[in-house]
Structures are given as C-alpha cells and as structure tokens.
Tab-separated table of C-alpha atoms in Angstrom:
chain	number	residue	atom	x	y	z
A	336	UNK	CA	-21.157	45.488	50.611
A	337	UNK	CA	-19.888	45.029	47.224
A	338	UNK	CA	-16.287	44.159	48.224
A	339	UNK	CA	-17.668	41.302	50.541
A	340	UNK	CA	-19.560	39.940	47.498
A	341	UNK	CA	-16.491	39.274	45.252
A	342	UNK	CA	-14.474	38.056	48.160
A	343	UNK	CA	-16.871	35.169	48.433
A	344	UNK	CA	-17.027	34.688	44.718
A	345	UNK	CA	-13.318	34.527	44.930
A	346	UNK	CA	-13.439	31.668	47.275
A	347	UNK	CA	-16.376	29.811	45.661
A	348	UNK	CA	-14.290	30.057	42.135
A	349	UNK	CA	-11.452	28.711	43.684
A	350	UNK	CA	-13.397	26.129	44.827
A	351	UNK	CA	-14.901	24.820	41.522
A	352	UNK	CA	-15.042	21.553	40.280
A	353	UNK	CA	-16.645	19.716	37.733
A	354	UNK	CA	-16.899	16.387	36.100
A	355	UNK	CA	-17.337	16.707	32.286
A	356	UNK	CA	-17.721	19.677	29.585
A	357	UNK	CA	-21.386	20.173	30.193
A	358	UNK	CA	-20.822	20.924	33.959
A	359	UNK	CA	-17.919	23.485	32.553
A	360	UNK	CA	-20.583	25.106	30.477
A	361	UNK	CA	-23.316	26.080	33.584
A	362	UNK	CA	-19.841	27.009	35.752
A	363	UNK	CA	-18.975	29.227	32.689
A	364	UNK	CA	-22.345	30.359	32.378
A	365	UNK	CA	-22.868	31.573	35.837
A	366	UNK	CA	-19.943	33.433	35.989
A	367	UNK	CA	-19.297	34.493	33.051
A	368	UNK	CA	-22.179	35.213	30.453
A	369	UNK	CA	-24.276	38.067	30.066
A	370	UNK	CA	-26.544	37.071	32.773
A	371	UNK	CA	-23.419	35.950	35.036
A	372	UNK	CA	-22.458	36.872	38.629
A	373	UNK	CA	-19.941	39.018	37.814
A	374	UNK	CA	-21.760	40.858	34.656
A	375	UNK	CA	-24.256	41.841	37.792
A	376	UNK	CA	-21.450	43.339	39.620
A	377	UNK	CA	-19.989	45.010	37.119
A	378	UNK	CA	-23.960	46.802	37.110
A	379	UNK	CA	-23.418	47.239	40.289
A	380	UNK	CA	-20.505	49.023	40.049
A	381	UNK	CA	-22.346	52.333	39.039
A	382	UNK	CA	-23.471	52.631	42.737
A	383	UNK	CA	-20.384	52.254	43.921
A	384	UNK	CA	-18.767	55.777	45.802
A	385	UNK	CA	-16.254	57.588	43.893
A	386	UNK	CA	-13.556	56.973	46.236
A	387	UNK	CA	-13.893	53.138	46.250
A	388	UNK	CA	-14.364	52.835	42.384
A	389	UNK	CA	-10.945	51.781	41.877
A	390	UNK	CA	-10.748	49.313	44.807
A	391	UNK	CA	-13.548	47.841	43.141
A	392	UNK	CA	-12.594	47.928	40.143
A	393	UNK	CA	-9.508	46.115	40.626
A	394	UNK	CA	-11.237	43.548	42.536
A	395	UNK	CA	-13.925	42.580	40.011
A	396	UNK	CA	-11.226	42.660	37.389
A	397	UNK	CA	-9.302	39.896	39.594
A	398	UNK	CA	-12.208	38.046	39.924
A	399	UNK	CA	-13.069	37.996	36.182
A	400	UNK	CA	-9.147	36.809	35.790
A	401	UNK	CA	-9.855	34.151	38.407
A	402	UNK	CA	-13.123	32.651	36.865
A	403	UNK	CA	-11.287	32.174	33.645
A	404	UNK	CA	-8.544	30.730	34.612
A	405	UNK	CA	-10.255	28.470	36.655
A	406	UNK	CA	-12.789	27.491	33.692
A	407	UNK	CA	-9.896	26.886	31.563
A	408	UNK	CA	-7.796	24.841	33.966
A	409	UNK	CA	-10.788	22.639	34.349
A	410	UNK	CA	-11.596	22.499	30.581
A	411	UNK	CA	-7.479	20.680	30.406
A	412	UNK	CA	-8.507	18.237	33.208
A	413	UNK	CA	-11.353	16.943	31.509
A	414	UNK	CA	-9.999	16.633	28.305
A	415	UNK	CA	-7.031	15.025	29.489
A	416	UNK	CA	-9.106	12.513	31.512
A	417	UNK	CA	-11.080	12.073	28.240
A	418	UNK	CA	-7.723	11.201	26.183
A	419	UNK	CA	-6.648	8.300	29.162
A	420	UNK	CA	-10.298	7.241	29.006
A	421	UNK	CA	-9.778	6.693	25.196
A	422	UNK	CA	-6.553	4.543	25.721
A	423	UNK	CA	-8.179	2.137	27.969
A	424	UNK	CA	-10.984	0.532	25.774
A	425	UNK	CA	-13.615	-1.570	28.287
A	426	UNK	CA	-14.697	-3.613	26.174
A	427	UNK	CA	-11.732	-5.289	24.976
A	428	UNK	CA	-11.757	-8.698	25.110
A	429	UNK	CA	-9.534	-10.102	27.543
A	430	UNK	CA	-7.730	-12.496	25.849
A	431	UNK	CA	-4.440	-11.701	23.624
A	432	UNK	CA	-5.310	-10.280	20.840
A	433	UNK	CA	-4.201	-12.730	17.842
A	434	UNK	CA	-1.866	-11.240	15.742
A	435	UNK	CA	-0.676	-12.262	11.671
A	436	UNK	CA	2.373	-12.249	10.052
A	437	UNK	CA	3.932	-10.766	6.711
A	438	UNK	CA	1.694	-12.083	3.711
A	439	UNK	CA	3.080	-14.637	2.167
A	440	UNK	CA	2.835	-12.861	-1.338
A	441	UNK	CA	5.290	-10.554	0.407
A	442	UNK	CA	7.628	-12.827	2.007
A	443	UNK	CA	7.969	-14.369	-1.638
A	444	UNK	CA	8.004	-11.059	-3.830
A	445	UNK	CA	10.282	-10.029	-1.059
A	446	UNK	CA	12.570	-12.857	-1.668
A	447	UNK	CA	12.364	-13.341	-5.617
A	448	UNK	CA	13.972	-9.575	-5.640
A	449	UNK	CA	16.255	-10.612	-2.930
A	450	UNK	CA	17.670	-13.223	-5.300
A	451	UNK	CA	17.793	-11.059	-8.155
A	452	UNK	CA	19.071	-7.638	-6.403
A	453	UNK	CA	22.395	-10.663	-5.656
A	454	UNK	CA	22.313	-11.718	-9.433
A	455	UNK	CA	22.714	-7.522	-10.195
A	456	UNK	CA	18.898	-6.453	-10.790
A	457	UNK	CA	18.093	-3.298	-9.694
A	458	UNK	CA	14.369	-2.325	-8.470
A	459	UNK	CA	12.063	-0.103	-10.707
A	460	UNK	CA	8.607	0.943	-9.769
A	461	UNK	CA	6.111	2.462	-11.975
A	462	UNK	CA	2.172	3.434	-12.020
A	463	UNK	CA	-1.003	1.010	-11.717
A	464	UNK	CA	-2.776	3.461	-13.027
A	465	UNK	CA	-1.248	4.294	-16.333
A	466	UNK	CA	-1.829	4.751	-20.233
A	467	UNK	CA	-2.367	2.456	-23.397
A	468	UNK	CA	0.834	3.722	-24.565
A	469	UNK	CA	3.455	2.100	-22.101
A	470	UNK	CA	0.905	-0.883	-21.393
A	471	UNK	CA	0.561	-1.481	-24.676
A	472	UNK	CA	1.363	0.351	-28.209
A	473	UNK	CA	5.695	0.822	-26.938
A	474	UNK	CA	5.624	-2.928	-26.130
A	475	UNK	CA	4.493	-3.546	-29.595
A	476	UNK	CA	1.054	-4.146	-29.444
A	477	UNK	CA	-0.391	-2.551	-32.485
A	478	UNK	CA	-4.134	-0.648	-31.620
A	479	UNK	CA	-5.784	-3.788	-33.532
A	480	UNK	CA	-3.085	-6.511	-32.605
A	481	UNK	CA	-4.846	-9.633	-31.709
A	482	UNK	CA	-2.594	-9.502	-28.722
A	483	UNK	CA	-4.404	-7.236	-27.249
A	484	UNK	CA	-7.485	-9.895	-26.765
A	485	UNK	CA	-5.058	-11.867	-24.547
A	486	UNK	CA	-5.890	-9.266	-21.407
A	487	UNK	CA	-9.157	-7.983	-20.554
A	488	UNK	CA	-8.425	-4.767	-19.649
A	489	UNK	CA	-9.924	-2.271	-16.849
A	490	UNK	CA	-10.121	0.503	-18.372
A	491	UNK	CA	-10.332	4.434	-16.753
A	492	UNK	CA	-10.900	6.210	-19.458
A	493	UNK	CA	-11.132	5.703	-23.177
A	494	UNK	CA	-10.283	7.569	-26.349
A	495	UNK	CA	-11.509	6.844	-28.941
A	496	UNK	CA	-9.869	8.412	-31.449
A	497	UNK	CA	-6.537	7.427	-30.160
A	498	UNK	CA	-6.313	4.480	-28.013
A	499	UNK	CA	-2.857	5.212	-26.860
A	500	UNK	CA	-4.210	7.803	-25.127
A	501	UNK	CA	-6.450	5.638	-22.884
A	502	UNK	CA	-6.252	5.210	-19.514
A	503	UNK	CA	-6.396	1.954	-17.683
A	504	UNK	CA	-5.341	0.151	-14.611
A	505	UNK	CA	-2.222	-2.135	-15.898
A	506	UNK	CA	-2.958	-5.217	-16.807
A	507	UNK	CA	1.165	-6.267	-16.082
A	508	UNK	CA	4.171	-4.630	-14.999
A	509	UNK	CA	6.263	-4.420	-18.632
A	510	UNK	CA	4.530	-1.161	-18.633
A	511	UNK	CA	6.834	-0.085	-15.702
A	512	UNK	CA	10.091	-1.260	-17.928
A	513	UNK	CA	8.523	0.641	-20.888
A	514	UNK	CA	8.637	3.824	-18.600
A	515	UNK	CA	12.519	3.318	-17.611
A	516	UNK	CA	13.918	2.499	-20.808
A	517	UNK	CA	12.746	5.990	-22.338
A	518	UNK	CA	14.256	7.886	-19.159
A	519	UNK	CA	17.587	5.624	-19.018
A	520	UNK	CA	20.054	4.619	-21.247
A	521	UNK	CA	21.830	0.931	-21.216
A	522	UNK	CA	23.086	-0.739	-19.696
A	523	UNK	CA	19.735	-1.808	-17.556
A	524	UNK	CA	19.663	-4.324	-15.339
A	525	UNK	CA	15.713	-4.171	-13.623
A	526	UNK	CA	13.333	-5.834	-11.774
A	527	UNK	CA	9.638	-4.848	-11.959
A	528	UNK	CA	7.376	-5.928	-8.801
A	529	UNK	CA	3.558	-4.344	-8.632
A	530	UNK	CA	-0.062	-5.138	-8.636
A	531	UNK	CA	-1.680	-6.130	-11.807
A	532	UNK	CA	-5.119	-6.071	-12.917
A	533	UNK	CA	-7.738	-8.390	-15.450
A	534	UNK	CA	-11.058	-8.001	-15.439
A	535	UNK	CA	-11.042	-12.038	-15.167
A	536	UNK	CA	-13.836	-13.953	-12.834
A	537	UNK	CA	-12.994	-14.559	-9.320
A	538	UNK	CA	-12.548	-18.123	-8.298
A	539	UNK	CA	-9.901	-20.887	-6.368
A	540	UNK	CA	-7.818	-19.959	-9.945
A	541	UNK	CA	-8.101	-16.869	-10.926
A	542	UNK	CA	-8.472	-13.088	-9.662
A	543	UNK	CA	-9.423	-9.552	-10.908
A	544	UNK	CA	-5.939	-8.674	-9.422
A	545	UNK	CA	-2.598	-10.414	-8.749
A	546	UNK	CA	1.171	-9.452	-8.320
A	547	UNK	CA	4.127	-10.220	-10.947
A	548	UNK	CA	7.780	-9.738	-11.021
A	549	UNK	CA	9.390	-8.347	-14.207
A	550	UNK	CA	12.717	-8.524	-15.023
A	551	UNK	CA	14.765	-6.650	-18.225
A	552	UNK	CA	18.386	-6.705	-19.044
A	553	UNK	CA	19.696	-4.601	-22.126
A	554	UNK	CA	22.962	-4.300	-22.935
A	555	UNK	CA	25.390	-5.136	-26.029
A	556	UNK	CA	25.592	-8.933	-26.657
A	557	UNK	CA	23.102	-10.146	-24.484
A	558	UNK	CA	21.947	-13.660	-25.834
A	559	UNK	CA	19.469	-16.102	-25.022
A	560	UNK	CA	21.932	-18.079	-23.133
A	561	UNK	CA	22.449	-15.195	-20.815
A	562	UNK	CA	18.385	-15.586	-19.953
A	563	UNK	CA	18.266	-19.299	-19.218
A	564	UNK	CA	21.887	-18.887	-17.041
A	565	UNK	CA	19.742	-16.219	-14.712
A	566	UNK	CA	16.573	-18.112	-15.206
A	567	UNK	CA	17.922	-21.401	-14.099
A	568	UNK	CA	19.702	-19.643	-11.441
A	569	UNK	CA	16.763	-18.220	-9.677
A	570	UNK	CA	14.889	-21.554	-10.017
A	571	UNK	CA	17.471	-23.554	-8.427
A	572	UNK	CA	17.519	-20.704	-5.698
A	573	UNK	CA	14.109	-19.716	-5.151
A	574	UNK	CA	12.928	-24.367	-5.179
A	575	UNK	CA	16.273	-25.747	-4.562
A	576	UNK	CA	19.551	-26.884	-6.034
A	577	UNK	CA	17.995	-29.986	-7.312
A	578	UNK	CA	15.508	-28.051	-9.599
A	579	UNK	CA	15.941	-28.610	-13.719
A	580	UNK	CA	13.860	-26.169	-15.728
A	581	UNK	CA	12.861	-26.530	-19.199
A	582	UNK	CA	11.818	-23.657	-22.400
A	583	UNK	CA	8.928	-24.345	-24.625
A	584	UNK	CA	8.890	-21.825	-27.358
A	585	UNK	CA	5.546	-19.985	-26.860
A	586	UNK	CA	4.005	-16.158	-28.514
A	587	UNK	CA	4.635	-12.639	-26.740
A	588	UNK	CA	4.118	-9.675	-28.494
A	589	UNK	CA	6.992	-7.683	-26.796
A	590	UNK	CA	9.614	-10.518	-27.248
A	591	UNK	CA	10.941	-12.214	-30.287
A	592	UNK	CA	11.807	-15.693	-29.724
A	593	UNK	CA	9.621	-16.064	-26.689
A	594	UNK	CA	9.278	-19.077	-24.142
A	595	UNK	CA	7.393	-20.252	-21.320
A	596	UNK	CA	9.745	-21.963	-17.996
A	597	UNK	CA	8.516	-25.024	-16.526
A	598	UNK	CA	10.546	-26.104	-13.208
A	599	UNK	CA	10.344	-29.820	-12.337
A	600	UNK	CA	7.873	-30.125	-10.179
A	601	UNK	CA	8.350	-29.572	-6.251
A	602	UNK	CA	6.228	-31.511	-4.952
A	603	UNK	CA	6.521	-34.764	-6.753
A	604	UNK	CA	10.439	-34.629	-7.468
A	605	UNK	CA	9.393	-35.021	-11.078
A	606	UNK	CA	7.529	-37.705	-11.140
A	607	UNK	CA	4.252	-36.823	-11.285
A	608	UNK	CA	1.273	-35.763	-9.204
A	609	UNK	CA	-2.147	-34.155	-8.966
A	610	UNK	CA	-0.588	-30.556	-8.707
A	611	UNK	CA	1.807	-31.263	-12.088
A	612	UNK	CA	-0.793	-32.880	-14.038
A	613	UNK	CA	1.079	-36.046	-13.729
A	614	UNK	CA	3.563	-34.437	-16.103
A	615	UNK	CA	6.564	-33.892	-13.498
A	616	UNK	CA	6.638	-30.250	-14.905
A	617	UNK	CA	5.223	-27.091	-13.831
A	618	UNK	CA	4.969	-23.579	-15.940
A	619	UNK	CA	6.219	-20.564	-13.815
A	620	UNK	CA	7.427	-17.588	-16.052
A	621	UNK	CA	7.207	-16.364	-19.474
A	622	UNK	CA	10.387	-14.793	-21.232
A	623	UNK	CA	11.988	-14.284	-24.273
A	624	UNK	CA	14.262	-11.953	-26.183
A	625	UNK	CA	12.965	-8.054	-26.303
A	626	UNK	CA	11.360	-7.393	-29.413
A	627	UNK	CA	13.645	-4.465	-31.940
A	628	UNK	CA	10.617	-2.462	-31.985
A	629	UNK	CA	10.002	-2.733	-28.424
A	630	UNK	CA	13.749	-0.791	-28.152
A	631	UNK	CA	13.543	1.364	-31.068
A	632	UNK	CA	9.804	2.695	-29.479
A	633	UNK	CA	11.353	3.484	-26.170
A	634	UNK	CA	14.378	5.272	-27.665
A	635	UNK	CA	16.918	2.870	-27.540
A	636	UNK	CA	19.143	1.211	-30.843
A	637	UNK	CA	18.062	-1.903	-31.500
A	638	UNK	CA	21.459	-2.340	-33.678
A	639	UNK	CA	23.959	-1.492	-30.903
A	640	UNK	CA	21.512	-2.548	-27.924
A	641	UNK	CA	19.961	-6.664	-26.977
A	642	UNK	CA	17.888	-7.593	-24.187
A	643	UNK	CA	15.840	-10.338	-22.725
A	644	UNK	CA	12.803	-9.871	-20.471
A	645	UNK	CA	11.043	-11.998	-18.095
A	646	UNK	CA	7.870	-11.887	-16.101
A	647	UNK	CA	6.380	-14.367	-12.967
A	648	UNK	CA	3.011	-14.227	-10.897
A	649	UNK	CA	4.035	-13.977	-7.319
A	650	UNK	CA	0.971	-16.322	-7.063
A	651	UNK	CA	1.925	-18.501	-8.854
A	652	UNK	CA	5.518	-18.809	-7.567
A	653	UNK	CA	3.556	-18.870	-3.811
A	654	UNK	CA	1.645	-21.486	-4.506
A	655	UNK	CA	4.617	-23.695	-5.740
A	656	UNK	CA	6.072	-23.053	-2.283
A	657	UNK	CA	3.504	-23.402	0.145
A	658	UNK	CA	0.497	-25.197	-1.607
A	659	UNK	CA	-2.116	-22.569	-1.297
A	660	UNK	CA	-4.858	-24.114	-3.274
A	661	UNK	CA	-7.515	-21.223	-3.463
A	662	UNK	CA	-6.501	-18.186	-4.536
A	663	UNK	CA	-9.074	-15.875	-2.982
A	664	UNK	CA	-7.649	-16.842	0.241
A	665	UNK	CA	-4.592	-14.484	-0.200
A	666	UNK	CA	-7.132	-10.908	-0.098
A	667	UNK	CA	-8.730	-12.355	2.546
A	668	UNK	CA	-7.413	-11.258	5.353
A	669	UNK	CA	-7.421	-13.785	7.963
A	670	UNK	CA	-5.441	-14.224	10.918
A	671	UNK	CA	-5.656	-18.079	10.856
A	672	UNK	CA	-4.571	-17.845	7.526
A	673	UNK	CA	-1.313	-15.629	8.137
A	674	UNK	CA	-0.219	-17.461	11.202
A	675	UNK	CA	0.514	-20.289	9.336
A	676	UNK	CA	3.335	-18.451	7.232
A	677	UNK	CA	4.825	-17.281	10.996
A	678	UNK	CA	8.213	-19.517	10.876
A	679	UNK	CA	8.356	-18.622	6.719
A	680	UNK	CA	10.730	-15.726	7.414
C-alpha cells in the first residue's frame, strides 16, 4: 500500500547519513530528482482512491519536506567539517614557526618622524605614482634643465608635447611637498616619508627603489640658521649627543644655497675607518634654502614667505645605525635577517 511505502521512506530519510558532498548528491538524487523515489510516488498517486487522495497527499508532501531538510542539514555538516578540516593544516611542520620583526627601514623611518613630529613637523603623504609637474617643472626643474639628468626616471607615460604632463613613478618625495604647498598656506611645518624610485642597477649600493624622508618649513624669517639648529638637532638625536655635523655647499635645483650634511662618523668616533673613508665624516642629507621660484610655482609669495627643505635616504640613515652592508638584503625578506633587529624597538 502506498501509505506503507512513504512511512518507510520516512524512516530511511531520517536515517541518512553521509560523508562528503558527492554522497549528498546520490542521497539527493534518489529522492529527489526526476527519476527519485518520491517523483515515483507522486505517479503513483493517480491510482490512488478518491477518498484517500488527501491522506496521501499530505503524506508525500511531508515526506518531500523531510528529504529536504534532511539533504540540507547534511549539506551544513559537511561543510562545517570541511571549514575545521581547513584550520588544522597536516602538514605543518612541527616545530614553531619562526617569526620576524618590524623592518628595520621601518623602525628607523618610524623614528626619524618620531624625532621630528617632537621638533613640530607634521606628516604629509602624497602619490608614487604622480606627474612631471610636481616631480619636477614646480620644483624648478626646467623641461631641458640639466638637472633633470641627475635621476633616471621610470616613466608611465610620456607626452611628448608637454612633458609636464608625463607620468612617472617619483623619483623622490619633494614631489609630495610640491602637492601641499599649492593646497595650504604658511605657515608649514612637514615631513615627507615614501618610496622612491631610479631606474639605477641593483647591487650591495644601490637599488631601483629606496625610502627618503623630506622635510619643509615655510614661514616669515626662516634663515639658514634655523636649518642647521633642526638639522644638528636630529643628528645628535637620531646618533647621539656626541655627534658634530658639518655643511658643504653642494647644487639642488629646488634650493638656493644648497648643502650636503656629513655627521662624524659613528663608528670610528671621528677618526677614521673603512666605512668613513678614513675621513671621520659621513654624508647623510641634502638641504638647503627653498628656491623663490619653487614658492612662487606652488602659489606661495616668495617676498613675504622663506623656507628651507631637507631630504635623507632611510637607507642610508639605517645603515649608519646598524651596519647593513648590502643593500639588497633589506627587500629580501628573510626571517634570519629580521630577527636580528628583534631588541631594536
């Protein structure tokens, strides 16, 4: 009898099990498809006697409810004992897994703008990818300064019908400062920090990409005693109290005078090793006074306004303090590497 038929497909659903989604597909099959168990009733239910129709009908209907329900309960068991299966990873070594620390380019950019946010500098952060105009032409490099030659740039996309219009990944982080002086008006007070690249050759020296920290201050009566009072300060901060620094007049198109910082050198105490050239001296930063047509091209008056500006590879500032003698080691990525920088904040 038909009612005897879905009672012990009732019990048989209720009984299902199964293991993974393939298993859920045959249970789903034989129940449930075209070709199912209770598709045949429901064939069947033509021959059923006008007076039990409804019985019937309610029954199959229950057991159609009960076969999905069951199908979908065991569909949420098996992909919750998928997820838990994910979180425990068998093949995971069982030893600790080794881990770094902060990079040291980031535990010293991190603390050149702490000594600088205490000295007053605020931080400003602008594009890498960016245009010949705030690289470039606003910090007074003319489209066929020589200047120019002193960066090979990446460049994005060129125009050559108006080079200020090219774009290029920056090849140093005054473009940032030329950005906030045309949406801010002195007095400015800024640090610059970012990612920089030259389409240099990779070796122990040099890289295609490295980090800086800019500085800018413009206000009225800033001099170039003002610059080597914060300059000396950070030195004596960043190497210790004991460090003298020393300006050698030197050529940047976006300052006028301009001068390069040596810092007597760390290691030595002055008097001289391999990693000062025997010289007791050591070049950090460039800086200088900000050029009139720097101001006037990022619409501020040069004749009420002064400024100096001031720019460092965090690199180069790393190496000072921890002797890193290969450059490329700092993108590389290794754990040996970082875990000796673990007590260096």
């Amino acid at each position: 009898m038909i009612l005897d038929k879905i009672d012990e497909l009732l019990k048989e659903v209720s009984a299902l099990q199964a293991r993974n989604a393939e298993e859920i597909e045959q249970l789903r099959l034989k129940y449930l498809s075209k070709k199912g168990e209770i598709t045949a009733l429901m064939a069947d239910f033509r021959n059923v006697a006008a007076d039990q129709k409804k019985a019937v009908g309610i029954k199959i209907n229950e057991l159609k409810q009960a076969a999905l329900s069951k199908i979908n309960e065991l569909k949420e068991q098996v992909e919750t004992s998928e997820e838990e299966k994910d979180d425990l990873d068998l093949t995971r070594t069982a030893y600790p897994i080794l881990l770094g620390t902060r990079h040291p380019l980031t535990i010293v950019k991190n603390e050149i703008i702490d000594i600088f946010s205490r000295m007053g500098f605020t931080l400003a952060e602008g594009p890498e990818v960016d245009d010949d105009l705030h690289v470039f032409t606003k910090l007074n490099f003319a489209p066929d300064h020589p200047a120019r030659d002193m960066q090979d740039t990446f460049f994005i996309e060129q125009n050559p019908n108006d080079v200020t219009k090219n774009i290029i990944l920056r090849s140093h982080t005054s473009g940032d400062q030329a950005h906030y002086m045309e949406t801010h008006q002195p007095p400015l007070r800024i640090i610059c920090p970012g990612r920089v690249y030259r389409n240099e050759a990779i070796s122990a020296r040099a890289h295609c990409f490295f980090h800086q920290v800019e500085g800018l201050y413009i206000d009225k009566n800033v001099s170039f005693t003002d610059l080597k009072q914060v300059l000396l300060t950070f030195a004596r901060e960043m190497f210790g109290a004991d460090t003298k620094i020393r300006l050698r007049p030197s050529y940047f198109p976006f300052t006028e005078p301009s001068a390069e910082m040596d810092i007597s050198c760390n290691i030595c105490g002055g008097k001289g090793c391999g990693f000062c050239k025997h010289t007791g001296w050591v070049e950090i930063l460039g800086c200088g006074m900000v050029d009139p047509n720097v101001l006037e091209a990022c619409g501020i008056d040069s004749k009420s306004y002064t400024g100096y500006a001031f720019g460092m590879g965090v690199e180069r500032i790393t190496n000072l303090k921890y002797r890193v003698s290969d450059l490329r080691m700092f993108s590389e990525n290794d754990t040996r590497f970082l875990e000796e920088f673990k007590t260096a904040h």
